[in-house]
Every structure is written in structure tokens, then in C-alpha cells.
PDB file of N, CA and C in Angstrom:
ATOM      1  N   UNK S 168     116.005 110.157 109.808  1.00 43.00           N
ATOM      2  CA  UNK S 168     114.777 109.483 109.449  1.00 43.00           C
ATOM      3  C   UNK S 168     115.034 108.402 108.412  1.00 43.00           C
ATOM      4  N   UNK S 169     114.300 107.346 108.523  1.00 52.00           N
ATOM      5  CA  UNK S 169     114.468 106.223 107.603  1.00 52.00           C
ATOM      6  C   UNK S 169     114.031 106.600 106.196  1.00 52.00           C
ATOM      7  N   UNK S 170     114.789 106.121 105.220  1.00 53.00           N
ATOM      8  CA  UNK S 170     114.427 106.356 103.824  1.00 53.00           C
ATOM      9  C   UNK S 170     113.879 105.091 103.185  1.00 53.00           C
ATOM     10  N   UNK S 171     113.598 104.098 103.984  1.00 74.00           N
ATOM     11  CA  UNK S 171     113.048 102.835 103.472  1.00 74.00           C
ATOM     12  C   UNK S 171     111.944 102.347 104.409  1.00 74.00           C
ATOM     13  N   UNK S 172     111.097 101.499 103.856  1.00 83.00           N
ATOM     14  CA  UNK S 172     110.104 100.844 104.702  1.00 83.00           C
ATOM     15  C   UNK S 172     110.811  99.874 105.627  1.00 83.00           C
ATOM     16  N   UNK S 173     110.296  99.726 106.811  1.00 85.00           N
ATOM     17  CA  UNK S 173     110.874  98.761 107.736  1.00 85.00           C
ATOM     18  C   UNK S 173     110.414  97.353 107.355  1.00 85.00           C
ATOM     19  N   UNK S 174     111.128  96.365 107.851  1.00 91.00           N
ATOM     20  CA  UNK S 174     110.716  94.972 107.635  1.00 91.00           C
ATOM     21  C   UNK S 174     109.331  94.735 108.220  1.00 91.00           C
ATOM     22  N   UNK S 175     109.047  95.369 109.348  1.00 92.00           N
ATOM     23  CA  UNK S 175     107.750  95.218 110.005  1.00 92.00           C
ATOM     24  C   UNK S 175     106.628  95.775 109.121  1.00 92.00           C
ATOM     25  N   UNK S 176     106.854  96.932 108.500  1.00 91.00           N
ATOM     26  CA  UNK S 176     105.849  97.519 107.605  1.00 91.00           C
ATOM     27  C   UNK S 176     105.616  96.622 106.391  1.00 91.00           C
ATOM     28  N   UNK S 177     106.705  96.155 105.785  1.00 93.00           N
ATOM     29  CA  UNK S 177     106.575  95.272 104.619  1.00 93.00           C
ATOM     30  C   UNK S 177     105.847  93.985 104.985  1.00 93.00           C
ATOM     31  N   UNK S 178     106.203  93.419 106.114  1.00 96.00           N
ATOM     32  CA  UNK S 178     105.573  92.175 106.556  1.00 96.00           C
ATOM     33  C   UNK S 178     104.075  92.370 106.793  1.00 96.00           C
ATOM     34  N   UNK S 179     103.700  93.466 107.421  1.00 96.00           N
ATOM     35  CA  UNK S 179     102.283  93.740 107.692  1.00 96.00           C
ATOM     36  C   UNK S 179     101.506  93.899 106.389  1.00 96.00           C
ATOM     37  N   UNK S 180     102.086  94.593 105.427  1.00 97.00           N
ATOM     38  CA  UNK S 180     101.423  94.775 104.132  1.00 97.00           C
ATOM     39  C   UNK S 180     101.282  93.435 103.423  1.00 97.00           C
ATOM     40  N   UNK S 181     102.343  92.637 103.421  1.00 97.00           N
ATOM     41  CA  UNK S 181     102.283  91.323 102.758  1.00 97.00           C
ATOM     42  C   UNK S 181     101.220  90.424 103.384  1.00 97.00           C
ATOM     43  N   UNK S 182     101.115  90.435 104.701  1.00 97.00           N
ATOM     44  CA  UNK S 182     100.103  89.606 105.373  1.00 97.00           C
ATOM     45  C   UNK S 182      98.696  90.017 104.956  1.00 97.00           C
ATOM     46  N   UNK S 183      98.465  91.313 104.855  1.00 97.00           N
ATOM     47  CA  UNK S 183      97.143  91.786 104.428  1.00 97.00           C
ATOM     48  C   UNK S 183      96.885  91.445 102.967  1.00 97.00           C
ATOM     49  N   UNK S 184      97.911  91.533 102.136  1.00 98.00           N
ATOM     50  CA  UNK S 184      97.761  91.145 100.731  1.00 98.00           C
ATOM     51  C   UNK S 184      97.378  89.673 100.627  1.00 98.00           C
ATOM     52  N   UNK S 185      98.065  88.832 101.384  1.00 97.00           N
ATOM     53  CA  UNK S 185      97.765  87.395 101.368  1.00 97.00           C
ATOM     54  C   UNK S 185      96.336  87.114 101.818  1.00 97.00           C
ATOM     55  N   UNK S 186      95.857  87.873 102.773  1.00 96.00           N
ATOM     56  CA  UNK S 186      94.509  87.673 103.297  1.00 96.00           C
ATOM     57  C   UNK S 186      93.440  88.085 102.282  1.00 96.00           C
ATOM     58  N   UNK S 187      93.686  89.164 101.560  1.00 95.00           N
ATOM     59  CA  UNK S 187      92.646  89.722 100.693  1.00 95.00           C
ATOM     60  C   UNK S 187      92.688  89.240  99.252  1.00 95.00           C
ATOM     61  N   UNK S 188      93.850  88.856  98.768  1.00 95.00           N
ATOM     62  CA  UNK S 188      93.976  88.491  97.354  1.00 95.00           C
ATOM     63  C   UNK S 188      94.356  87.022  97.234  1.00 95.00           C
ATOM     64  N   UNK S 189      93.344  86.175  97.291  1.00 91.00           N
ATOM     65  CA  UNK S 189      93.569  84.735  97.302  1.00 91.00           C
ATOM     66  C   UNK S 189      93.592  84.128  95.905  1.00 91.00           C
ATOM     67  N   UNK S 190      92.982  84.790  94.936  1.00 87.00           N
ATOM     68  CA  UNK S 190      93.009  84.286  93.556  1.00 87.00           C
ATOM     69  C   UNK S 190      94.398  84.528  92.974  1.00 87.00           C
ATOM     70  N   UNK S 191      94.820  83.676  92.078  1.00 90.00           N
ATOM     71  CA  UNK S 191      96.127  83.837  91.458  1.00 90.00           C
ATOM     72  C   UNK S 191      96.163  85.017  90.506  1.00 90.00           C
ATOM     73  N   UNK S 192      97.356  85.365  90.086  1.00 94.00           N
ATOM     74  CA  UNK S 192      97.528  86.410  89.094  1.00 94.00           C
ATOM     75  C   UNK S 192      97.519  87.822  89.641  1.00 94.00           C
ATOM     76  N   UNK S 193      97.794  87.998  90.941  1.00 97.00           N
ATOM     77  CA  UNK S 193      97.822  89.334  91.537  1.00 97.00           C
ATOM     78  C   UNK S 193      99.269  89.700  91.860  1.00 97.00           C
ATOM     79  N   UNK S 194      99.639  90.922  91.500  1.00 98.00           N
ATOM     80  CA  UNK S 194     100.968  91.446  91.813  1.00 98.00           C
ATOM     81  C   UNK S 194     100.813  92.802  92.494  1.00 98.00           C
ATOM     82  N   UNK S 195     101.680  93.077  93.448  1.00 98.00           N
ATOM     83  CA  UNK S 195     101.666  94.359  94.145  1.00 98.00           C
ATOM     84  C   UNK S 195     103.056  94.980  94.063  1.00 98.00           C
ATOM     85  N   UNK S 196     103.112  96.167  93.487  1.00 98.00           N
ATOM     86  CA  UNK S 196     104.361  96.906  93.368  1.00 98.00           C
ATOM     87  C   UNK S 196     104.404  98.035  94.385  1.00 98.00           C
ATOM     88  N   UNK S 197     105.550  98.195  95.010  1.00 96.00           N
ATOM     89  CA  UNK S 197     105.846  99.331  95.865  1.00 96.00           C
ATOM     90  C   UNK S 197     106.577 100.339  94.992  1.00 96.00           C
ATOM     91  N   UNK S 198     106.121 101.587  95.001  1.00 95.00           N
ATOM     92  CA  UNK S 198     106.769 102.593  94.156  1.00 95.00           C
ATOM     93  C   UNK S 198     106.759 103.944  94.859  1.00 95.00           C
ATOM     94  N   UNK S 199     107.322 104.935  94.210  1.00 92.00           N
ATOM     95  CA  UNK S 199     107.349 106.284  94.775  1.00 92.00           C
ATOM     96  C   UNK S 199     108.489 106.474  95.754  1.00 92.00           C
ATOM     97  N   UNK S 200     108.277 107.354  96.719  1.00 88.00           N
ATOM     98  CA  UNK S 200     109.345 107.741  97.638  1.00 88.00           C
ATOM     99  C   UNK S 200     109.905 106.570  98.436  1.00 88.00           C
ATOM    100  N   UNK S 201     109.121 105.541  98.648  1.00 87.00           N
ATOM    101  CA  UNK S 201     109.592 104.382  99.424  1.00 87.00           C
ATOM    102  C   UNK S 201     110.703 103.616  98.723  1.00 87.00           C
ATOM    103  N   UNK S 202     110.803 103.733  97.410  1.00 87.00           N
ATOM    104  CA  UNK S 202     111.879 103.046  96.681  1.00 87.00           C
ATOM    105  C   UNK S 202     112.872 104.031  96.072  1.00 87.00           C
ATOM    106  N   UNK S 203     112.622 105.317  96.228  1.00 82.00           N
ATOM    107  CA  UNK S 203     113.507 106.339  95.666  1.00 82.00           C
ATOM    108  C   UNK S 203     114.410 106.958  96.722  1.00 82.00           C
ATOM    109  N   UNK S 204     114.495 106.323  97.894  1.00 77.00           N
ATOM    110  CA  UNK S 204     115.294 106.826  99.017  1.00 77.00           C
ATOM    111  C   UNK S 204     114.903 108.239  99.413  1.00 77.00           C
ATOM    112  N   UNK S 205     113.629 108.573  99.266  1.00 77.00           N
ATOM    113  CA  UNK S 205     113.129 109.892  99.644  1.00 77.00           C
ATOM    114  C   UNK S 205     112.003 109.787 100.667  1.00 77.00           C
ATOM    115  N   UNK S 206     111.881 108.649 101.313  1.00 77.00           N
ATOM    116  CA  UNK S 206     110.809 108.428 102.281  1.00 77.00           C
ATOM    117  C   UNK S 206     111.062 109.279 103.521  1.00 77.00           C
ATOM    118  N   UNK S 207     110.081 110.062 103.888  1.00 81.00           N
ATOM    119  CA  UNK S 207     110.146 110.917 105.073  1.00 81.00           C
ATOM    120  C   UNK S 207     109.093 110.443 106.074  1.00 81.00           C
ATOM    121  N   UNK S 208     109.126 111.009 107.252  1.00 78.00           N
ATOM    122  CA  UNK S 208     108.134 110.640 108.270  1.00 78.00           C
ATOM    123  C   UNK S 208     106.717 110.916 107.783  1.00 78.00           C
ATOM    124  N   UNK S 209     106.551 111.942 106.975  1.00 80.00           N
ATOM    125  CA  UNK S 209     105.217 112.313 106.486  1.00 80.00           C
ATOM    126  C   UNK S 209     104.855 111.644 105.160  1.00 80.00           C
ATOM    127  N   UNK S 210     105.760 110.860 104.598  1.00 87.00           N
ATOM    128  CA  UNK S 210     105.512 110.216 103.303  1.00 87.00           C
ATOM    129  C   UNK S 210     104.482 109.105 103.426  1.00 87.00           C
ATOM    130  N   UNK S 211     103.737 108.918 102.342  1.00 92.00           N
ATOM    131  CA  UNK S 211     102.828 107.778 102.308  1.00 92.00           C
ATOM    132  C   UNK S 211     103.518 106.610 101.618  1.00 92.00           C
ATOM    133  N   UNK S 212     102.858 105.474 101.634  1.00 94.00           N
ATOM    134  CA  UNK S 212     103.345 104.275 100.964  1.00 94.00           C
ATOM    135  C   UNK S 212     102.486 104.094  99.725  1.00 94.00           C
ATOM    136  N   UNK S 213     103.123 104.016  98.566  1.00 96.00           N
ATOM    137  CA  UNK S 213     102.404 103.875  97.302  1.00 96.00           C
ATOM    138  C   UNK S 213     102.454 102.427  96.832  1.00 96.00           C
ATOM    139  N   UNK S 214     101.272 101.837  96.613  1.00 98.00           N
ATOM    140  CA  UNK S 214     101.162 100.464  96.136  1.00 98.00           C
ATOM    141  C   UNK S 214     100.328 100.432  94.867  1.00 98.00           C
ATOM    142  N   UNK S 215     100.770  99.646  93.903  1.00 98.00           N
ATOM    143  CA  UNK S 215     100.008  99.408  92.680  1.00 98.00           C
ATOM    144  C   UNK S 215      99.618  97.940  92.656  1.00 98.00           C
ATOM    145  N   UNK S 216      98.330  97.671  92.485  1.00 98.00           N
ATOM    146  CA  UNK S 216      97.820  96.302  92.384  1.00 98.00           C
ATOM    147  C   UNK S 216      97.507  96.014  90.922  1.00 98.00           C
ATOM    148  N   UNK S 217      98.115  94.954  90.393  1.00 98.00           N
ATOM    149  CA  UNK S 217      97.839  94.480  89.037  1.00 98.00           C
ATOM    150  C   UNK S 217      97.257  93.083  89.172  1.00 98.00           C
ATOM    151  N   UNK S 218      96.167  92.832  88.456  1.00 96.00           N
ATOM    152  CA  UNK S 218      95.488  91.551  88.612  1.00 96.00           C
ATOM    153  C   UNK S 218      94.872  91.084  87.309  1.00 96.00           C
ATOM    154  N   UNK S 219      94.750  89.772  87.190  1.00 91.00           N
ATOM    155  CA  UNK S 219      94.051  89.167  86.057  1.00 91.00           C
ATOM    156  C   UNK S 219      92.541  89.231  86.248  1.00 91.00           C
ATOM    157  N   UNK S 220      92.088  89.617  87.441  1.00 91.00           N
ATOM    158  CA  UNK S 220      90.667  89.612  87.791  1.00 91.00           C
ATOM    159  C   UNK S 220      90.233  91.011  88.219  1.00 91.00           C
ATOM    160  N   UNK S 221      88.946  91.244  88.262  1.00 92.00           N
ATOM    161  CA  UNK S 221      88.408  92.500  88.781  1.00 92.00           C
ATOM    162  C   UNK S 221      88.515  92.462  90.302  1.00 92.00           C
ATOM    163  N   UNK S 222      89.379  93.277  90.849  1.00 92.00           N
ATOM    164  CA  UNK S 222      89.675  93.241  92.286  1.00 92.00           C
ATOM    165  C   UNK S 222      89.196  94.485  93.026  1.00 92.00           C
ATOM    166  N   UNK S 223      88.294  95.272  92.445  1.00 93.00           N
ATOM    167  CA  UNK S 223      87.866  96.520  93.087  1.00 93.00           C
ATOM    168  C   UNK S 223      87.313  96.299  94.494  1.00 93.00           C
ATOM    169  N   UNK S 224      86.495  95.285  94.684  1.00 95.00           N
ATOM    170  CA  UNK S 224      85.922  95.036  96.009  1.00 95.00           C
ATOM    171  C   UNK S 224      87.008  94.642  96.996  1.00 95.00           C
ATOM    172  N   UNK S 225      87.896  93.755  96.570  1.00 95.00           N
ATOM    173  CA  UNK S 225      88.987  93.322  97.457  1.00 95.00           C
ATOM    174  C   UNK S 225      89.926  94.486  97.785  1.00 95.00           C
ATOM    175  N   UNK S 226      90.181  95.339  96.806  1.00 96.00           N
ATOM    176  CA  UNK S 226      91.040  96.498  97.049  1.00 96.00           C
ATOM    177  C   UNK S 226      90.399  97.419  98.078  1.00 96.00           C
ATOM    178  N   UNK S 227      89.111  97.621  97.981  1.00 97.00           N
ATOM    179  CA  UNK S 227      88.404  98.458  98.952  1.00 97.00           C
ATOM    180  C   UNK S 227      88.524  97.887 100.364  1.00 97.00           C
ATOM    181  N   UNK S 228      88.333  96.591 100.497  1.00 97.00           N
ATOM    182  CA  UNK S 228      88.469  95.939 101.805  1.00 97.00           C
ATOM    183  C   UNK S 228      89.918  95.990 102.298  1.00 97.00           C
ATOM    184  N   UNK S 229      90.864  95.813 101.389  1.00 98.00           N
ATOM    185  CA  UNK S 229      92.291  95.895 101.710  1.00 98.00           C
ATOM    186  C   UNK S 229      92.621  97.290 102.242  1.00 98.00           C
ATOM    187  N   UNK S 230      92.126  98.329 101.572  1.00 97.00           N
ATOM    188  CA  UNK S 230      92.357  99.708 102.026  1.00 97.00           C
ATOM    189  C   UNK S 230      91.810  99.925 103.440  1.00 97.00           C
ATOM    190  N   UNK S 231      90.600  99.440 103.674  1.00 97.00           N
ATOM    191  CA  UNK S 231      89.989  99.591 105.000  1.00 97.00           C
ATOM    192  C   UNK S 231      90.836  98.933 106.078  1.00 97.00           C
ATOM    193  N   UNK S 232      91.311  97.732 105.796  1.00 97.00           N
ATOM    194  CA  UNK S 232      92.104  97.031 106.804  1.00 97.00           C
ATOM    195  C   UNK S 232      93.470  97.687 106.998  1.00 97.00           C
ATOM    196  N   UNK S 233      94.033  98.252 105.940  1.00 96.00           N
ATOM    197  CA  UNK S 233      95.289  98.993 106.083  1.00 96.00           C
ATOM    198  C   UNK S 233      95.105 100.175 107.033  1.00 96.00           C
ATOM    199  N   UNK S 234      93.982 100.875 106.889  1.00 95.00           N
ATOM    200  CA  UNK S 234      93.703 102.026 107.755  1.00 95.00           C
ATOM    201  C   UNK S 234      93.571 101.618 109.215  1.00 95.00           C
ATOM    202  N   UNK S 235      93.086 100.412 109.453  1.00 95.00           N
ATOM    203  CA  UNK S 235      92.894  99.924 110.821  1.00 95.00           C
ATOM    204  C   UNK S 235      94.126  99.197 111.360  1.00 95.00           C
ATOM    205  N   UNK S 236      95.131  99.016 110.536  1.00 94.00           N
ATOM    206  CA  UNK S 236      96.320  98.249 110.924  1.00 94.00           C
ATOM    207  C   UNK S 236      97.260  99.099 111.778  1.00 94.00           C
ATOM    208  N   UNK S 237      98.358  98.477 112.193  1.00 91.00           N
ATOM    209  CA  UNK S 237      99.366  99.181 112.982  1.00 91.00           C
ATOM    210  C   UNK S 237     100.388  99.900 112.104  1.00 91.00           C
ATOM    211  N   UNK S 238     100.139  99.971 110.808  1.00 91.00           N
ATOM    212  CA  UNK S 238     101.018 100.724 109.912  1.00 91.00           C
ATOM    213  C   UNK S 238     100.710 102.199 110.128  1.00 91.00           C
ATOM    214  N   UNK S 239     101.708 102.952 110.533  1.00 88.00           N
ATOM    215  CA  UNK S 239     101.474 104.344 110.919  1.00 88.00           C
ATOM    216  C   UNK S 239     101.443 105.310 109.733  1.00 88.00           C
ATOM    217  N   UNK S 240     101.960 104.900 108.605  1.00 90.00           N
ATOM    218  CA  UNK S 240     101.937 105.761 107.414  1.00 90.00           C
ATOM    219  C   UNK S 240     100.620 105.569 106.666  1.00 90.00           C
ATOM    220  N   UNK S 241     100.215 106.592 105.936  1.00 93.00           N
ATOM    221  CA  UNK S 241      99.094 106.430 105.015  1.00 93.00           C
ATOM    222  C   UNK S 241      99.547 105.542 103.865  1.00 93.00           C
ATOM    223  N   UNK S 242      98.664 104.693 103.392  1.00 96.00           N
ATOM    224  CA  UNK S 242      98.983 103.810 102.275  1.00 96.00           C
ATOM    225  C   UNK S 242      98.040 104.144 101.127  1.00 96.00           C
ATOM    226  N   UNK S 243      98.622 104.509  99.992  1.00 96.00           N
ATOM    227  CA  UNK S 243      97.852 104.838  98.794  1.00 96.00           C
ATOM    228  C   UNK S 243      97.863 103.611  97.889  1.00 96.00           C
ATOM    229  N   UNK S 244      96.701 102.990  97.718  1.00 98.00           N
ATOM    230  CA  UNK S 244      96.573 101.775  96.913  1.00 98.00           C
ATOM    231  C   UNK S 244      95.903 102.137  95.595  1.00 98.00           C
ATOM    232  N   UNK S 245      96.579 101.808  94.494  1.00 97.00           N
ATOM    233  CA  UNK S 245      96.067 102.120  93.160  1.00 97.00           C
ATOM    234  C   UNK S 245      95.830 100.817  92.412  1.00 97.00           C
ATOM    235  N   UNK S 246      94.652 100.673  91.847  1.00 96.00           N
ATOM    236  CA  UNK S 246      94.370  99.539  90.981  1.00 96.00           C
ATOM    237  C   UNK S 246      94.788  99.924  89.574  1.00 96.00           C
ATOM    238  N   UNK S 247      95.471  99.031  88.872  1.00 97.00           N
ATOM    239  CA  UNK S 247      96.064  99.360  87.582  1.00 97.00           C
ATOM    240  C   UNK S 247      95.055  99.874  86.564  1.00 97.00           C
ATOM    241  N   UNK S 248      93.813  99.446  86.632  1.00 96.00           N
ATOM    242  CA  UNK S 248      92.800  99.909  85.671  1.00 96.00           C
ATOM    243  C   UNK S 248      92.423 101.368  85.905  1.00 96.00           C
ATOM    244  N   UNK S 249      92.697 101.881  87.101  1.00 95.00           N
ATOM    245  CA  UNK S 249      92.404 103.275  87.422  1.00 95.00           C
ATOM    246  C   UNK S 249      93.626 104.176  87.269  1.00 95.00           C
ATOM    247  N   UNK S 250      94.753 103.606  86.897  1.00 96.00           N
ATOM    248  CA  UNK S 250      96.009 104.360  86.853  1.00 96.00           C
ATOM    249  C   UNK S 250      96.329 104.835  85.441  1.00 96.00           C
ATOM    250  N   UNK S 251      96.881 106.044  85.330  1.00 97.00           N
ATOM    251  CA  UNK S 251      97.345 106.486  84.015  1.00 97.00           C
ATOM    252  C   UNK S 251      98.549 105.649  83.570  1.00 97.00           C
ATOM    253  N   UNK S 252      98.750 105.570  82.283  1.00 97.00           N
ATOM    254  CA  UNK S 252      99.847 104.772  81.719  1.00 97.00           C
ATOM    255  C   UNK S 252     101.201 105.172  82.308  1.00 97.00           C
ATOM    256  N   UNK S 253     101.416 106.471  82.518  1.00 97.00           N
ATOM    257  CA  UNK S 253     102.699 106.940  83.053  1.00 97.00           C
ATOM    258  C   UNK S 253     102.959 106.373  84.451  1.00 97.00           C
ATOM    259  N   UNK S 254     101.922 106.273  85.276  1.00 97.00           N
ATOM    260  CA  UNK S 254     102.082 105.701  86.611  1.00 97.00           C
ATOM    261  C   UNK S 254     102.366 104.208  86.525  1.00 97.00           C
ATOM    262  N   UNK S 255     101.669 103.512  85.636  1.00 97.00           N
ATOM    263  CA  UNK S 255     101.915 102.076  85.449  1.00 97.00           C
ATOM    264  C   UNK S 255     103.364 101.818  85.069  1.00 97.00           C
ATOM    265  N   UNK S 256     103.859 102.601  84.121  1.00 97.00           N
ATOM    266  CA  UNK S 256     105.250 102.431  83.679  1.00 97.00           C
ATOM    267  C   UNK S 256     106.224 102.710  84.813  1.00 97.00           C
ATOM    268  N   UNK S 257     106.002 103.804  85.534  1.00 96.00           N
ATOM    269  CA  UNK S 257     106.902 104.150  86.633  1.00 96.00           C
ATOM    270  C   UNK S 257     106.892 103.067  87.713  1.00 96.00           C
ATOM    271  N   UNK S 258     105.708 102.624  88.100  1.00 97.00           N
ATOM    272  CA  UNK S 258     105.602 101.633  89.176  1.00 97.00           C
ATOM    273  C   UNK S 258     106.228 100.300  88.788  1.00 97.00           C
ATOM    274  N   UNK S 259     105.989  99.842  87.561  1.00 97.00           N
ATOM    275  CA  UNK S 259     106.497  98.525  87.164  1.00 97.00           C
ATOM    276  C   UNK S 259     107.963  98.565  86.750  1.00 97.00           C
ATOM    277  N   UNK S 260     108.444  99.700  86.267  1.00 97.00           N
ATOM    278  CA  UNK S 260     109.840  99.797  85.832  1.00 97.00           C
ATOM    279  C   UNK S 260     110.778 100.258  86.936  1.00 97.00           C
ATOM    280  N   UNK S 261     110.316 101.162  87.792  1.00 95.00           N
ATOM    281  CA  UNK S 261     111.177 101.727  88.827  1.00 95.00           C
ATOM    282  C   UNK S 261     110.842 101.210  90.222  1.00 95.00           C
ATOM    283  N   UNK S 262     109.639 100.671  90.382  1.00 96.00           N
ATOM    284  CA  UNK S 262     109.230 100.151  91.681  1.00 96.00           C
ATOM    285  C   UNK S 262     109.775  98.754  91.918  1.00 96.00           C
ATOM    286  N   UNK S 263     109.411  98.195  93.052  1.00 95.00           N
ATOM    287  CA  UNK S 263     109.823  96.826  93.358  1.00 95.00           C
ATOM    288  C   UNK S 263     108.574  95.962  93.529  1.00 95.00           C
ATOM    289  N   UNK S 264     108.679  94.743  93.080  1.00 97.00           N
ATOM    290  CA  UNK S 264     107.586  93.790  93.256  1.00 97.00           C
ATOM    291  C   UNK S 264     107.585  93.373  94.722  1.00 97.00           C
ATOM    292  N   UNK S 265     106.586  93.824  95.444  1.00 97.00           N
ATOM    293  CA  UNK S 265     106.508  93.566  96.879  1.00 97.00           C
ATOM    294  C   UNK S 265     105.893  92.207  97.174  1.00 97.00           C
ATOM    295  N   UNK S 266     104.935  91.792  96.322  1.00 98.00           N
ATOM    296  CA  UNK S 266     104.210  90.544  96.576  1.00 98.00           C
ATOM    297  C   UNK S 266     103.521  90.076  95.305  1.00 98.00           C
ATOM    298  N   UNK S 267     103.420  88.754  95.137  1.00 97.00           N
ATOM    299  CA  UNK S 267     102.630  88.194  94.038  1.00 97.00           C
ATOM    300  C   UNK S 267     102.124  86.824  94.453  1.00 97.00           C
ATOM    301  N   UNK S 268     101.044  86.406  93.797  1.00 94.00           N
ATOM    302  CA  UNK S 268     100.540  85.052  94.038  1.00 94.00           C
ATOM    303  C   UNK S 268     100.178  84.408  92.728  1.00 94.00           C
TER     304      UNK S 268
END
């Protein structure tokens, strides 16, 4: 089983990010099992969204479109304002910057 996201999965996520987050100052980090070489078939994809703006509505729409996409894994999207400090540190220090605008 693959221990990394495929190029197709990353590309699909990036396209949706570009569609939903058009204002500048948005960053998306991939973290958790997808970057720790522990990704299993049942693993989800963990994303942290950091933004200079209030993006709750856009994040909600982004989540909905992810669920309807051809990405077969569950995607857990966390907005930085809703995340505990420990998760923020882990995602930004150990994760990878997947996308920014």
C-alpha cells in the first residue's frame, strides 16, 4: 500500500484550493500520516488552512466539494482558528506546504 498521496490526489486538492480560496494570504499544509510515511488505505488526508481572512464559509464549501470529488480518501480540513496550538505547531513544523496564494 502506498505511504504517500498520489500526484493525482495532490493535483485534485490543489485545483479545489485554487477554486475556493481566491483571496491572497491563504496557505494549506498537509500533515499527519500522509507526510509521516504511515498512510494506509483507510487513512484520511489531514489539511490545515491558515489565512489572513475569515475563511469559514469557503472552508465549508471546500469540504463539500472534496466529498463530491474523485478523491477516495476522507479529507479532514482544519481551519487554524479552530485548531489547538499543538496541532498548529505539528502541521506547520512537520507537515508540508501543499499550496499557497
